[in-house]
mmCIF file with all atom_site columns, C-alpha atoms in Angstrom:
data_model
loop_
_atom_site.group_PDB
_atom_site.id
_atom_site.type_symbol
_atom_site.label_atom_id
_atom_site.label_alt_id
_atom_site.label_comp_id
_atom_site.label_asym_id
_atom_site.label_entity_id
_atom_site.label_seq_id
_atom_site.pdbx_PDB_ins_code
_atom_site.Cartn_x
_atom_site.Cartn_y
_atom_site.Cartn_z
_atom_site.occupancy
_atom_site.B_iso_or_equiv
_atom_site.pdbx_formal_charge
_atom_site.auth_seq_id
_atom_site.auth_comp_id
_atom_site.auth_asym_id
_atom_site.auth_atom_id
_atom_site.pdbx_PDB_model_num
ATOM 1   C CA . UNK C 1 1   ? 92.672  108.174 92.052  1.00 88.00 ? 259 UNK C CA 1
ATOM 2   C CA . UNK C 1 2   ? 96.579  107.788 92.499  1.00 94.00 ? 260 UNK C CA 1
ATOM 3   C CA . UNK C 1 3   ? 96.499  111.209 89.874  1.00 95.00 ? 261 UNK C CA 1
ATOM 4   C CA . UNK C 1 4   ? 93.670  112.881 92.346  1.00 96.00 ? 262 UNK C CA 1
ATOM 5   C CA . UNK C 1 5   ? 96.278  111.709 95.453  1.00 93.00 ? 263 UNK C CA 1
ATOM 6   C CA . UNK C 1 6   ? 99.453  113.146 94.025  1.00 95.00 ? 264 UNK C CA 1
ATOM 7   C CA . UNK C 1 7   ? 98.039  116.694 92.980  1.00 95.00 ? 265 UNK C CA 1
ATOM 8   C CA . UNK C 1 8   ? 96.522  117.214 96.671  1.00 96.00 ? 266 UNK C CA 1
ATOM 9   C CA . UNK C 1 9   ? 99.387  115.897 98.529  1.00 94.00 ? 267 UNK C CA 1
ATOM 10  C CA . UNK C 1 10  ? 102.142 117.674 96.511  1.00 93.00 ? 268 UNK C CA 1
ATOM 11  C CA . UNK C 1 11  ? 100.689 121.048 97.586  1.00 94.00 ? 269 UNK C CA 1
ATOM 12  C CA . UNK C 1 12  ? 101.743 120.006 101.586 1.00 96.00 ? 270 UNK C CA 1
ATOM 13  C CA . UNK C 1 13  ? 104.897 117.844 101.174 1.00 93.00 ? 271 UNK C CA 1
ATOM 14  C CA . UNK C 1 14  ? 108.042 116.963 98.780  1.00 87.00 ? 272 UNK C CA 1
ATOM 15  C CA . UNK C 1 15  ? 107.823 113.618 100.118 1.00 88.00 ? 273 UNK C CA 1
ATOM 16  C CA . UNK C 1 16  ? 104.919 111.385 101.896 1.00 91.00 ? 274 UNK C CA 1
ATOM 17  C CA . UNK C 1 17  ? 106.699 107.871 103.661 1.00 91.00 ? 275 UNK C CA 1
ATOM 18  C CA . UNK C 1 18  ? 104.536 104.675 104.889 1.00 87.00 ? 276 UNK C CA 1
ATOM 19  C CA . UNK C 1 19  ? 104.627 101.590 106.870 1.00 86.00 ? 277 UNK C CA 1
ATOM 20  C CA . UNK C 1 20  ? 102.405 98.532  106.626 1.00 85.00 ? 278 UNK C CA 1
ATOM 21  C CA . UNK C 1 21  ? 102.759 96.028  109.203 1.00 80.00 ? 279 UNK C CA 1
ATOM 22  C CA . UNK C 1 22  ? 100.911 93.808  107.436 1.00 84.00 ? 280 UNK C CA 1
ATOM 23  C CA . UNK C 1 23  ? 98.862  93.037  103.570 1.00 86.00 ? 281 UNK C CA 1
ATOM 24  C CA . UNK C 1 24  ? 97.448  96.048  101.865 1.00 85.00 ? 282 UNK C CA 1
ATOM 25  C CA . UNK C 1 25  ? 95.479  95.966  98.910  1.00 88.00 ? 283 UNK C CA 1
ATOM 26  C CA . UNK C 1 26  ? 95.834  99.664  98.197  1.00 89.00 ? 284 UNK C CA 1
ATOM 27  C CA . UNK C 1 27  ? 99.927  98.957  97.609  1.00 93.00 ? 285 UNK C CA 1
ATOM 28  C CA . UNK C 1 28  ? 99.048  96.826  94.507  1.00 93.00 ? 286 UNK C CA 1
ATOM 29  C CA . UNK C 1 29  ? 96.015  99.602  93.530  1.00 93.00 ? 287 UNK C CA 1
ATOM 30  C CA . UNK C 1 30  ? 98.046  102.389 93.638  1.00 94.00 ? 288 UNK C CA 1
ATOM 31  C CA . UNK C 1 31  ? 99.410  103.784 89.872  1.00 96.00 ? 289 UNK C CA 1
ATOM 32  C CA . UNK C 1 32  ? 102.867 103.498 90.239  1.00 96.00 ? 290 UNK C CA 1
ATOM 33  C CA . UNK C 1 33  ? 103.444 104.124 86.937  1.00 96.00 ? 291 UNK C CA 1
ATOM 34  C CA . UNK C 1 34  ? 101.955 107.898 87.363  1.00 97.00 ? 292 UNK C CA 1
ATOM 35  C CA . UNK C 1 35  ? 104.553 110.370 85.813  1.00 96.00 ? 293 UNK C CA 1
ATOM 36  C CA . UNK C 1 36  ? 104.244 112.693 88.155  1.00 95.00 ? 294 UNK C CA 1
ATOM 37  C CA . UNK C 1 37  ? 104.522 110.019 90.952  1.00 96.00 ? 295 UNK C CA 1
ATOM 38  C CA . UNK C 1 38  ? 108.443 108.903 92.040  1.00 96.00 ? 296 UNK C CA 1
ATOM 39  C CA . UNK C 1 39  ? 107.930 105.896 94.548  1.00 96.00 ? 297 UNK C CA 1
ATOM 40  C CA . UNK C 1 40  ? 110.960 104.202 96.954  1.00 95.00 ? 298 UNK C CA 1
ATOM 41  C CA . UNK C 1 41  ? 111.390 101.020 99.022  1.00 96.00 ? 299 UNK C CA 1
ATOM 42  C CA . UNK C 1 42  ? 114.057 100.276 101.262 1.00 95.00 ? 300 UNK C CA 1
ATOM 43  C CA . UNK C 1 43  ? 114.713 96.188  101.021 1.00 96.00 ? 301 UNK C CA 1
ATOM 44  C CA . UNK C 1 44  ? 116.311 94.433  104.101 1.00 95.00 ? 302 UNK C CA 1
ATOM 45  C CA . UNK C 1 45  ? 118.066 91.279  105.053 1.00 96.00 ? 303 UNK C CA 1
ATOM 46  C CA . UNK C 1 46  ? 115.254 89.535  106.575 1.00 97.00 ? 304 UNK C CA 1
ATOM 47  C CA . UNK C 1 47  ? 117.345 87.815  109.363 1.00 97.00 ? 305 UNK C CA 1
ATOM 48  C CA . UNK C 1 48  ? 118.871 91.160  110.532 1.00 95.00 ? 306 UNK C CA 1
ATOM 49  C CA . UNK C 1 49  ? 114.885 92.415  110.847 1.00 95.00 ? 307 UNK C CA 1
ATOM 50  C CA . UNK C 1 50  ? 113.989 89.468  112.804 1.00 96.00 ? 308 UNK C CA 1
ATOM 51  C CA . UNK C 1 51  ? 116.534 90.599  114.950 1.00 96.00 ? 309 UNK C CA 1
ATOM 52  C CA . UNK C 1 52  ? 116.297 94.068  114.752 1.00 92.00 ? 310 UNK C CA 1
ATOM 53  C CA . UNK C 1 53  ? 114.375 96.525  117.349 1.00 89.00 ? 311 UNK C CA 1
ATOM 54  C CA . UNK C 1 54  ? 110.585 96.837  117.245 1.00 88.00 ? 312 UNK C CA 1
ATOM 55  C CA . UNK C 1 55  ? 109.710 93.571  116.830 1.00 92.00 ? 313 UNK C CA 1
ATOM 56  C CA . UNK C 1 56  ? 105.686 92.952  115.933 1.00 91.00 ? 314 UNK C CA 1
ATOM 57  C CA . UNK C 1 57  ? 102.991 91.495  117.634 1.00 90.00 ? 315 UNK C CA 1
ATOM 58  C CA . UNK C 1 58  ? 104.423 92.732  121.356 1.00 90.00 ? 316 UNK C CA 1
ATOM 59  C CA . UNK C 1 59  ? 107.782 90.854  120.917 1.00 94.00 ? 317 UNK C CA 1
ATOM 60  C CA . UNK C 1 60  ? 109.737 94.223  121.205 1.00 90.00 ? 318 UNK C CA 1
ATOM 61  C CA . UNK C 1 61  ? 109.017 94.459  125.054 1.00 92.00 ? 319 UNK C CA 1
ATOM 62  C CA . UNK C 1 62  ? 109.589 90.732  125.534 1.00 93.00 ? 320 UNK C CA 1
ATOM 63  C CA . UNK C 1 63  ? 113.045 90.438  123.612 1.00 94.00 ? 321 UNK C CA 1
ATOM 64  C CA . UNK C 1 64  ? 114.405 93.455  123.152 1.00 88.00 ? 322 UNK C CA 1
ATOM 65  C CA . UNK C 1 65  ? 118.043 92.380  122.522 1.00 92.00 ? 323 UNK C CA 1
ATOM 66  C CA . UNK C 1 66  ? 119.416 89.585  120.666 1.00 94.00 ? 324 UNK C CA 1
ATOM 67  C CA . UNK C 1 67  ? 118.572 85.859  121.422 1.00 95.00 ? 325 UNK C CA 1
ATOM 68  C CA . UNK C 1 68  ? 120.374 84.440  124.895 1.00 94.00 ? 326 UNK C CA 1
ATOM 69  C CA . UNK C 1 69  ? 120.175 81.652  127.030 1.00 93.00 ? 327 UNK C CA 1
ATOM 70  C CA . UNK C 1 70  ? 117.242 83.650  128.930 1.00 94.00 ? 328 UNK C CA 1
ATOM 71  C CA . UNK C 1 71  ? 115.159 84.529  126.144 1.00 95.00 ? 329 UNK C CA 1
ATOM 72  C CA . UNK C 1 72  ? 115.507 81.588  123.946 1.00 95.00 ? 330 UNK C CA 1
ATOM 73  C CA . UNK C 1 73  ? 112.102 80.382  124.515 1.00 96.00 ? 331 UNK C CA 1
ATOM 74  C CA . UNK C 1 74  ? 110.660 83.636  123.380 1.00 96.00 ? 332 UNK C CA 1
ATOM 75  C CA . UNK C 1 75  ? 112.780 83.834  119.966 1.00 97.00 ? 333 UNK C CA 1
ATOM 76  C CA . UNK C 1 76  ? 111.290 80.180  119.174 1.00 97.00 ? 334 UNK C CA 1
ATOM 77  C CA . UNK C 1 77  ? 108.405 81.963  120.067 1.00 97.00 ? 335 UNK C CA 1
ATOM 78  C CA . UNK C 1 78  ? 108.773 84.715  118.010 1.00 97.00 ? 336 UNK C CA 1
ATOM 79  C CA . UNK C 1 79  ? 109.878 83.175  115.038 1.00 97.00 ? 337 UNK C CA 1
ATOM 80  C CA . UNK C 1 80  ? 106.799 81.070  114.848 1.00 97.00 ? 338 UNK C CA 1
ATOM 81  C CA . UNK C 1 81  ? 104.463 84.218  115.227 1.00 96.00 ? 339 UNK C CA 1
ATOM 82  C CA . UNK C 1 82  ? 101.996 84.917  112.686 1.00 94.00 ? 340 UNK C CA 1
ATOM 83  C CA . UNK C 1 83  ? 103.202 88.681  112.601 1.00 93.00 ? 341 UNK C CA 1
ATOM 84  C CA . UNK C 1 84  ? 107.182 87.874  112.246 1.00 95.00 ? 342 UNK C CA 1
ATOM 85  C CA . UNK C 1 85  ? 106.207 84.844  109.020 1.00 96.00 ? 343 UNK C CA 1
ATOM 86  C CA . UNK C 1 86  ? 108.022 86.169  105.962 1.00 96.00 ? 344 UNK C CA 1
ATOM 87  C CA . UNK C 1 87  ? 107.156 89.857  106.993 1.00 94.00 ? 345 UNK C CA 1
ATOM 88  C CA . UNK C 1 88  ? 108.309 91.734  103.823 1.00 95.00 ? 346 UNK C CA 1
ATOM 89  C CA . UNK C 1 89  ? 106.598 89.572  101.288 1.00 96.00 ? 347 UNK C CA 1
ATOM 90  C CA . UNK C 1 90  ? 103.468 89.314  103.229 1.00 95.00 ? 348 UNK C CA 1
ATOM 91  C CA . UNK C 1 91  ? 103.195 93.489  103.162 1.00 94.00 ? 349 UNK C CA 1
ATOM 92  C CA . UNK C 1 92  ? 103.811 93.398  99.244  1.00 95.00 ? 350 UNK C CA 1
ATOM 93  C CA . UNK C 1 93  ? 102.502 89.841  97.524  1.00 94.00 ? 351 UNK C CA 1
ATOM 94  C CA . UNK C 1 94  ? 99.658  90.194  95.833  1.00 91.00 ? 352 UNK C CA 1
ATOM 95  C CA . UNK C 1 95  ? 96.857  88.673  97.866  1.00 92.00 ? 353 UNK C CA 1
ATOM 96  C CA . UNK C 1 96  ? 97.444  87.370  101.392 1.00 93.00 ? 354 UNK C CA 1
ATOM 97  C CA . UNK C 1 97  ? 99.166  84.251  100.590 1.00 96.00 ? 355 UNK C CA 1
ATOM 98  C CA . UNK C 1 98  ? 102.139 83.485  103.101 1.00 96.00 ? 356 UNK C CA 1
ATOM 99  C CA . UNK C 1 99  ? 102.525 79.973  104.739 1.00 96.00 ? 357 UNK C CA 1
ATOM 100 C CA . UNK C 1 100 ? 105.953 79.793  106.337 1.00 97.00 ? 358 UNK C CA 1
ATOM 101 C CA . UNK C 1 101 ? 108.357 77.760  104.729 1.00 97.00 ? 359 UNK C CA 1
ATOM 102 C CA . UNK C 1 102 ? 104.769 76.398  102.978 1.00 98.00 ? 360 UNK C CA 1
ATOM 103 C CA . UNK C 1 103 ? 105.141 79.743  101.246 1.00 97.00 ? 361 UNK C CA 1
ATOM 104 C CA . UNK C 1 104 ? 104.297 79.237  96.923  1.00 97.00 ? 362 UNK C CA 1
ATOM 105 C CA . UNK C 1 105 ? 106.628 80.558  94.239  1.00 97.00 ? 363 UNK C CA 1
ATOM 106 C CA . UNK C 1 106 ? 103.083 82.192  93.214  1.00 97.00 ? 364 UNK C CA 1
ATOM 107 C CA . UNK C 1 107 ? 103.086 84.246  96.023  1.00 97.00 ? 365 UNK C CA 1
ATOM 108 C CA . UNK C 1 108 ? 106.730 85.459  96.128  1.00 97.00 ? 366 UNK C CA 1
ATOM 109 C CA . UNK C 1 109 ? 106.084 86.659  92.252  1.00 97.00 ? 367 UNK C CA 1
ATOM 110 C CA . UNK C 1 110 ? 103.203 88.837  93.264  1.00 96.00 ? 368 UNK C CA 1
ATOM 111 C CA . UNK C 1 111 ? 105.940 90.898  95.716  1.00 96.00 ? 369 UNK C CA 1
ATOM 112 C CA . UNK C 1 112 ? 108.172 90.332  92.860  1.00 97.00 ? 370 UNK C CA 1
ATOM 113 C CA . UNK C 1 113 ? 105.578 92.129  90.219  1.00 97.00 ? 371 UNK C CA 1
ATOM 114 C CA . UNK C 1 114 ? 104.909 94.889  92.305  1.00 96.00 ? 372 UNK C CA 1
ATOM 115 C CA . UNK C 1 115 ? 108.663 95.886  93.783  1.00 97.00 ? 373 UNK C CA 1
ATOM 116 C CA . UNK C 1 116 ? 109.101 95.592  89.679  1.00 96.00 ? 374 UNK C CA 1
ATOM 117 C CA . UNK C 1 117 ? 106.735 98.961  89.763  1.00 97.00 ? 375 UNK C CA 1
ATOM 118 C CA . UNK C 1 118 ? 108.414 101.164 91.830  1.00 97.00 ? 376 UNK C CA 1
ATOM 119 C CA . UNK C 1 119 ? 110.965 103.814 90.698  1.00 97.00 ? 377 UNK C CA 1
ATOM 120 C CA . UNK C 1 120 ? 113.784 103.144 92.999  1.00 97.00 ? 378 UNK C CA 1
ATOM 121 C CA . UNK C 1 121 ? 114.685 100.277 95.334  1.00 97.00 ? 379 UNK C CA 1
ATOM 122 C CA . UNK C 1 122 ? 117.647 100.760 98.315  1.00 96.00 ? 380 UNK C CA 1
ATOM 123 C CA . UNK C 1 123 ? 119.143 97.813  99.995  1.00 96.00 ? 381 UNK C CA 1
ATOM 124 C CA . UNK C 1 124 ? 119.614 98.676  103.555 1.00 93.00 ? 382 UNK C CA 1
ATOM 125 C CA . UNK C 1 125 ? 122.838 96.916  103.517 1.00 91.00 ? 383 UNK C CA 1
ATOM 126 C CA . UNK C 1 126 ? 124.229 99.933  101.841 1.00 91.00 ? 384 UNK C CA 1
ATOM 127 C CA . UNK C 1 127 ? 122.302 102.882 102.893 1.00 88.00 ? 385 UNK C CA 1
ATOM 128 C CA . UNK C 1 128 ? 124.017 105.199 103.078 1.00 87.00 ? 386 UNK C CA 1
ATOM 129 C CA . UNK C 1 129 ? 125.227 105.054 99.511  1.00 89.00 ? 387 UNK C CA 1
ATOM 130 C CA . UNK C 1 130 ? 121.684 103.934 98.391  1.00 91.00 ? 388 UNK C CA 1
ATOM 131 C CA . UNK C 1 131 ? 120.844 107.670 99.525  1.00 90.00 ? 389 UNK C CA 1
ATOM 132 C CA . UNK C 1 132 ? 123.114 109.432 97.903  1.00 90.00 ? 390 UNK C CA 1
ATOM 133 C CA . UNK C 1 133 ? 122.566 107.895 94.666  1.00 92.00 ? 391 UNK C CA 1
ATOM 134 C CA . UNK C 1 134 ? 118.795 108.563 95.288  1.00 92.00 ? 392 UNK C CA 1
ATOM 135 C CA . UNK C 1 135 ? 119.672 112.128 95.896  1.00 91.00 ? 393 UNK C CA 1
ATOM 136 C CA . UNK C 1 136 ? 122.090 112.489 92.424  1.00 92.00 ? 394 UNK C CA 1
ATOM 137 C CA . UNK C 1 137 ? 119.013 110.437 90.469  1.00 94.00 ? 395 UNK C CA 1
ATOM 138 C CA . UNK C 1 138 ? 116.629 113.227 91.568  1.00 92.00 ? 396 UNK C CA 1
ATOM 139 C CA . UNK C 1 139 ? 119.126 116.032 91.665  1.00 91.00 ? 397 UNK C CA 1
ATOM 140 C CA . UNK C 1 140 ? 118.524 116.357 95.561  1.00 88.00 ? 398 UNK C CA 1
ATOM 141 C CA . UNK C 1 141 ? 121.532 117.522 98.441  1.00 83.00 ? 399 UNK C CA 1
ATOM 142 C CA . UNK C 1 142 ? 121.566 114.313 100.359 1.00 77.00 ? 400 UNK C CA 1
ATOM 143 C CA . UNK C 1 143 ? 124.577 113.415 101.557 1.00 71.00 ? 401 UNK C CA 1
ATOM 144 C CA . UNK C 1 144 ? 125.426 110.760 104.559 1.00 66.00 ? 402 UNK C CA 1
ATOM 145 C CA . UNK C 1 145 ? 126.841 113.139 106.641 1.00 67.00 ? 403 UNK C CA 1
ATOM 146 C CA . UNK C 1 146 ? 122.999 113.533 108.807 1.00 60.00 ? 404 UNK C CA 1
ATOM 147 C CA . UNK C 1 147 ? 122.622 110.709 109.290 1.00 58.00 ? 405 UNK C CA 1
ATOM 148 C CA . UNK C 1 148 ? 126.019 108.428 108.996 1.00 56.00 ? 406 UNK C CA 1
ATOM 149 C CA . UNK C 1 149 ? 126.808 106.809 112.600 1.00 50.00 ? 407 UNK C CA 1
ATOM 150 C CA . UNK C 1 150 ? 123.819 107.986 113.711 1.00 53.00 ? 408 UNK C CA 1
ATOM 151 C CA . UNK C 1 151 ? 121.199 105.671 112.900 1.00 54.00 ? 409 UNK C CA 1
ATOM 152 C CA . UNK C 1 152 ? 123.174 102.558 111.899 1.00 60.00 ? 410 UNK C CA 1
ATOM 153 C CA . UNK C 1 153 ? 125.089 100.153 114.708 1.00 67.00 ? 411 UNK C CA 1
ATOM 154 C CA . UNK C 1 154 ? 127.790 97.696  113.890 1.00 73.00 ? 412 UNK C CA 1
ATOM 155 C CA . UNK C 1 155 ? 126.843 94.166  114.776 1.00 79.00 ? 413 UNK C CA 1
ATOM 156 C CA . UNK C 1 156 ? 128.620 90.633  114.833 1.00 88.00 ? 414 UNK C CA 1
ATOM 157 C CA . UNK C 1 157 ? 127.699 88.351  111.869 1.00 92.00 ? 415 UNK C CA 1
ATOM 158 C CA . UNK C 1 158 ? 123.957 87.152  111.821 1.00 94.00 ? 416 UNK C CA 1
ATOM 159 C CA . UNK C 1 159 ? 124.357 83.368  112.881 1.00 94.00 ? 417 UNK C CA 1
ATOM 160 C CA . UNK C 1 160 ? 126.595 85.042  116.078 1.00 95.00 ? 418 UNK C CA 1
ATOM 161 C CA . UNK C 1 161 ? 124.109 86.894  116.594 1.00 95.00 ? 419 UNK C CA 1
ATOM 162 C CA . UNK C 1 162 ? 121.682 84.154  116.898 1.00 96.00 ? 420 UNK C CA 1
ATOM 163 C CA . UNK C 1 163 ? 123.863 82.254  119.200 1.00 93.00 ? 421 UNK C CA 1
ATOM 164 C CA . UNK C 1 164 ? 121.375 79.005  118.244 1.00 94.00 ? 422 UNK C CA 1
ATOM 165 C CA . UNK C 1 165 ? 122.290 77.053  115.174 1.00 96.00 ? 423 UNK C CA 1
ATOM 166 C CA . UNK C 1 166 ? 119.100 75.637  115.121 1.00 97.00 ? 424 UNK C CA 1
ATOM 167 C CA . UNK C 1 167 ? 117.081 78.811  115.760 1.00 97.00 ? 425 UNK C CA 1
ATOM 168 C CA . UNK C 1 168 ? 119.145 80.450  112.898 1.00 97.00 ? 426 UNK C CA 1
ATOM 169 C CA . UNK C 1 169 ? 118.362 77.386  110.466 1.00 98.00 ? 427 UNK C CA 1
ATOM 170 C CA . UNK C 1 170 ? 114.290 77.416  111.412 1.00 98.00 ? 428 UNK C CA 1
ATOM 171 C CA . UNK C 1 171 ? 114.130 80.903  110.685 1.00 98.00 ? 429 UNK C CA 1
ATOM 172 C CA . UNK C 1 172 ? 116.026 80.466  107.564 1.00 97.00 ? 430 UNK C CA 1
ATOM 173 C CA . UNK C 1 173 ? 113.978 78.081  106.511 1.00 98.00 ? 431 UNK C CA 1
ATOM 174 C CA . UNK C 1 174 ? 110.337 79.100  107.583 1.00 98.00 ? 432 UNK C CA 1
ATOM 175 C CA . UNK C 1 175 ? 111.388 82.893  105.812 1.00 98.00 ? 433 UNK C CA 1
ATOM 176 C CA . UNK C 1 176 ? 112.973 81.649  102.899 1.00 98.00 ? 434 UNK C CA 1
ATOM 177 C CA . UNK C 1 177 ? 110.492 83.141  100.428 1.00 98.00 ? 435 UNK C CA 1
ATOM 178 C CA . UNK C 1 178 ? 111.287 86.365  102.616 1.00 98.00 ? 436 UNK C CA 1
ATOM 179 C CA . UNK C 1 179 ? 114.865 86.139  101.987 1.00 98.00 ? 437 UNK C CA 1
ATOM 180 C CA . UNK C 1 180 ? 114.566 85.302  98.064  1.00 98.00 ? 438 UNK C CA 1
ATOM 181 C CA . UNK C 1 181 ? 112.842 88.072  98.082  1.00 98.00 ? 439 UNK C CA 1
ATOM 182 C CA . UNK C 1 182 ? 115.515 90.118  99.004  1.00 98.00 ? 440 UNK C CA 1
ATOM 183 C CA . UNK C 1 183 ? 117.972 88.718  97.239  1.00 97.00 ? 441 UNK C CA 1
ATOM 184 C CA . UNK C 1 184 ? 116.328 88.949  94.148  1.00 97.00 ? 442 UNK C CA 1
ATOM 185 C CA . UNK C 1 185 ? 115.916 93.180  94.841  1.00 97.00 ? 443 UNK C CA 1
ATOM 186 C CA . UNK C 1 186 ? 119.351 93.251  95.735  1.00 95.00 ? 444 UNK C CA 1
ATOM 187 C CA . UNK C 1 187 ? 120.266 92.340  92.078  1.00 93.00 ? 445 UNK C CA 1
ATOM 188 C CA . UNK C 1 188 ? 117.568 95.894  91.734  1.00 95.00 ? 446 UNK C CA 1
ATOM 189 C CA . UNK C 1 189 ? 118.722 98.074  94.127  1.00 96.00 ? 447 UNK C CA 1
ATOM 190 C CA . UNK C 1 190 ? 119.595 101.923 93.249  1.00 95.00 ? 448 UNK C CA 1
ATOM 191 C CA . UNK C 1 191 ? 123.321 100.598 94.689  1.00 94.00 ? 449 UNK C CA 1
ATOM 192 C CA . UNK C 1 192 ? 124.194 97.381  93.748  1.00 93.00 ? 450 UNK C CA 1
ATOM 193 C CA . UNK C 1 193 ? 125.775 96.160  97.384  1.00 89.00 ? 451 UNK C CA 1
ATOM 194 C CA . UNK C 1 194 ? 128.032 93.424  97.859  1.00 76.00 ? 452 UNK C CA 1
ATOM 195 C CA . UNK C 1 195 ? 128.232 92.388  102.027 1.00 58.00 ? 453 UNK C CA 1
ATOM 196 C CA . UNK C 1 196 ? 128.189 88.815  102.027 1.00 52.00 ? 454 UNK C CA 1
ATOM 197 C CA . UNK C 1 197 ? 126.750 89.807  105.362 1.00 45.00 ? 455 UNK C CA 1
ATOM 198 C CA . UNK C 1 198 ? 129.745 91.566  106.915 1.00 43.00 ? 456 UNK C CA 1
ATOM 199 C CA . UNK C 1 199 ? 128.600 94.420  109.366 1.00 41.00 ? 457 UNK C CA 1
ATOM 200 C CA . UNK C 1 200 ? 129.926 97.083  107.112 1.00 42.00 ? 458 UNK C CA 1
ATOM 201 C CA . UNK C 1 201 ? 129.522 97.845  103.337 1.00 46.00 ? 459 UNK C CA 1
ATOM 202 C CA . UNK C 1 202 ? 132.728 98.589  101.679 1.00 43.00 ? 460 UNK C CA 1
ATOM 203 C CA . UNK C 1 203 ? 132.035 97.040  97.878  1.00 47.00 ? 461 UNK C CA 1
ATOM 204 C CA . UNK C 1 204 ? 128.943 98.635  95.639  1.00 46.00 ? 462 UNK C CA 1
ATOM 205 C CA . UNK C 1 205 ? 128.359 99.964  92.672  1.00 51.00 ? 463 UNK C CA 1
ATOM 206 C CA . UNK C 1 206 ? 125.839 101.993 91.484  1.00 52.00 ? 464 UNK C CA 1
ATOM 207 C CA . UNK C 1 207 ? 123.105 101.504 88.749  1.00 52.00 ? 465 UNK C CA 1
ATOM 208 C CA . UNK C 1 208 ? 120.972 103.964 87.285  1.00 47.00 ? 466 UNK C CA 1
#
């Protein structure tokens, strides 16, 4: 089927992109390993999503900025939501399996099998390189100039941002399947990056 996929899509576009909010069997279905098939994820910190705009399940419109002495209620709120629980393993584990901070090493290893599939992972930490080193893997023109500045903000360091040392521990803890996650694929990434989470990335290498 992936074969049957590839040959009719190919005819319409260089390069098909998806989101899943939530579990899909089809991601662990899908023949990765197809030759004629190049597949990409871009990893991120899992604190700076929580935080980050469009927030699931209808938070967005409640919270749209970071946590402050109004909104605190909803952040507790939010980080207790089914929709915000460990969001990036729940999209790629095997089998719906995510419990909070409940969360099995069986279940992170399923997202850990199938990230192991795909051709290239990016760390969003780094993107900017990540996409450059994409486009000299696949002998493609991107560059950072289009999109440099443009789509990335500099923020204050993630427990600042927070403002809440116990909000920031909760969600560290409840996610923490979510965040080995991503630092195991940072070891994996396209462009090794090294941010310690500083704002800006200034020490990578890259691995091809």
């Amino acid at each position: 089927e992936t074969k049957e996929w590839v040959t009719f899509w190919r005819q319409y576009y260089h390069f098909v992109s998806g989101e899943y909010p939530d579990w899909d069997k089809t991601l662990h279905q899908t023949n990765w390993e197809y030759e004629n098939l190049v597949s990409m994820i871009v990893m991120r910190n899992p604190l700076e999503r929580f935080l980050a705009g469009g927030k699931c399940g209808g938070f967005q419109t409640k919270i749209p900025g970071d946590p402050s002495n109004e909104t605190q209620d909803t952040y507790w709120e939010y980080a207790n939501s089914e929709c915000a629980d460990n969001y990036a393993l729940r999209v790629l584990t095997r089998e719906p399996c995510v419990q909070g901070a409940n969360t099995t090493s069986e279940c992170l290893q399923g997202a850990k099998d199938l990230l192991n599939r795909f051709t290239f992972i990016l760390d969003q930490s780094c993107l900017n390189e990540s996409v450059e080193a994409l486009g000299n893997a696949l002998h493609l023109n991107f560059t950072k100039d289009g999109f440099e500045g443009r789509l990335h903000k500099t923020h204050p360091s993630l427990i600042d941002r927070f403002g809440n040392d116990t909000l920031y521990e909760y969600v560290q803890t409840r996610f923490r399947r979510d965040i080995e996650l991503y630092e195991w694929s940072k070891n994996r990434s396209i462009v090794v990056c090294n941010c310690s989470n500083a704002p800006l990335c200034v020490d990578w290498h890259v691995v091809l």
